[in-house]
């Protein structure tokens, strides 16, 4: 009599799906954070241009800040 043992290997798709969804959430969080930081930077640059009297004033104030 010949005995054969069959070993089956099941993959757990639940763990893989959970990891994939967590990666997607992480990517979306980084994307949203960088978009908010970019909007903040543009707002700061625009307010600097307005308060210094234009782009030329911003550049001259920037240079005078470094030279003293």
CSV table of C-alpha atoms in Angstrom, one decimal:
chain,number,residue,atom,x,y,z
A,1,UNK,CA,0.0,0.0,0.0
A,2,UNK,CA,1.3,3.4,-1.0
A,3,UNK,CA,0.7,6.3,1.3
A,4,UNK,CA,0.9,9.8,-0.1
A,5,UNK,CA,0.6,12.9,1.9
A,6,UNK,CA,-0.6,16.1,0.2
A,7,UNK,CA,0.6,19.3,1.7
A,8,UNK,CA,-1.4,22.3,0.8
A,9,UNK,CA,-0.3,25.8,1.2
A,10,UNK,CA,-2.8,28.5,1.7
A,11,UNK,CA,-2.0,32.2,1.5
A,12,UNK,CA,-3.7,34.5,3.8
A,13,UNK,CA,-5.1,37.2,1.6
A,14,UNK,CA,-6.5,39.0,4.6
A,15,UNK,CA,-3.1,40.0,5.8
A,16,UNK,CA,-1.9,41.0,2.4
A,17,UNK,CA,-5.0,43.1,1.8
A,18,UNK,CA,-4.6,44.8,5.2
A,19,UNK,CA,-1.0,45.6,4.5
A,20,UNK,CA,-1.9,47.0,1.0
A,21,UNK,CA,-4.7,49.2,2.5
A,22,UNK,CA,-2.4,50.5,5.2
A,23,UNK,CA,0.2,51.4,2.5
A,24,UNK,CA,-2.5,53.3,0.6
A,25,UNK,CA,-3.5,55.2,3.7
A,26,UNK,CA,0.1,56.1,4.3
A,27,UNK,CA,0.7,57.4,0.8
A,28,UNK,CA,-2.5,59.4,1.0
A,29,UNK,CA,-1.5,60.9,4.3
A,30,UNK,CA,1.9,62.0,3.0
A,31,UNK,CA,0.3,63.4,-0.2
A,32,UNK,CA,-2.2,65.5,1.8
A,33,UNK,CA,0.5,66.7,4.2
A,34,UNK,CA,2.8,67.8,1.5
A,35,UNK,CA,-0.1,69.6,-0.3
A,36,UNK,CA,-0.9,71.5,2.9
A,37,UNK,CA,2.7,72.4,3.4
A,38,UNK,CA,3.0,73.6,-0.2
A,39,UNK,CA,-0.1,75.8,0.2
A,40,UNK,CA,1.3,77.2,3.4
A,41,UNK,CA,4.6,78.0,1.6
A,42,UNK,CA,2.8,79.8,-1.3
A,43,UNK,CA,0.7,81.8,1.2
A,44,UNK,CA,3.8,82.8,3.1
A,45,UNK,CA,5.6,83.9,-0.1
A,46,UNK,CA,2.6,85.9,-1.3
A,47,UNK,CA,2.3,87.7,2.1
A,48,UNK,CA,6.0,88.4,2.0
A,49,UNK,CA,5.7,89.9,-1.5
A,50,UNK,CA,2.7,92.0,-0.4
A,51,UNK,CA,4.3,93.3,2.8
A,52,UNK,CA,7.6,94.2,1.2
A,53,UNK,CA,6.1,96.2,-1.7
A,54,UNK,CA,6.5,93.8,-4.6
A,55,UNK,CA,8.9,91.2,-5.9
A,56,UNK,CA,11.8,93.7,-6.2
A,57,UNK,CA,11.3,94.8,-2.6
A,58,UNK,CA,11.2,91.2,-1.4
A,59,UNK,CA,14.5,90.4,-3.1
A,60,UNK,CA,16.2,93.5,-1.7
A,61,UNK,CA,14.9,92.8,1.8
A,62,UNK,CA,16.1,89.2,1.5
A,63,UNK,CA,19.6,90.3,0.5
A,64,UNK,CA,19.7,93.0,3.2
A,65,UNK,CA,18.7,90.4,5.8
A,66,UNK,CA,21.8,88.4,5.0
A,67,UNK,CA,24.2,91.3,4.7
A,68,UNK,CA,22.9,93.1,7.7
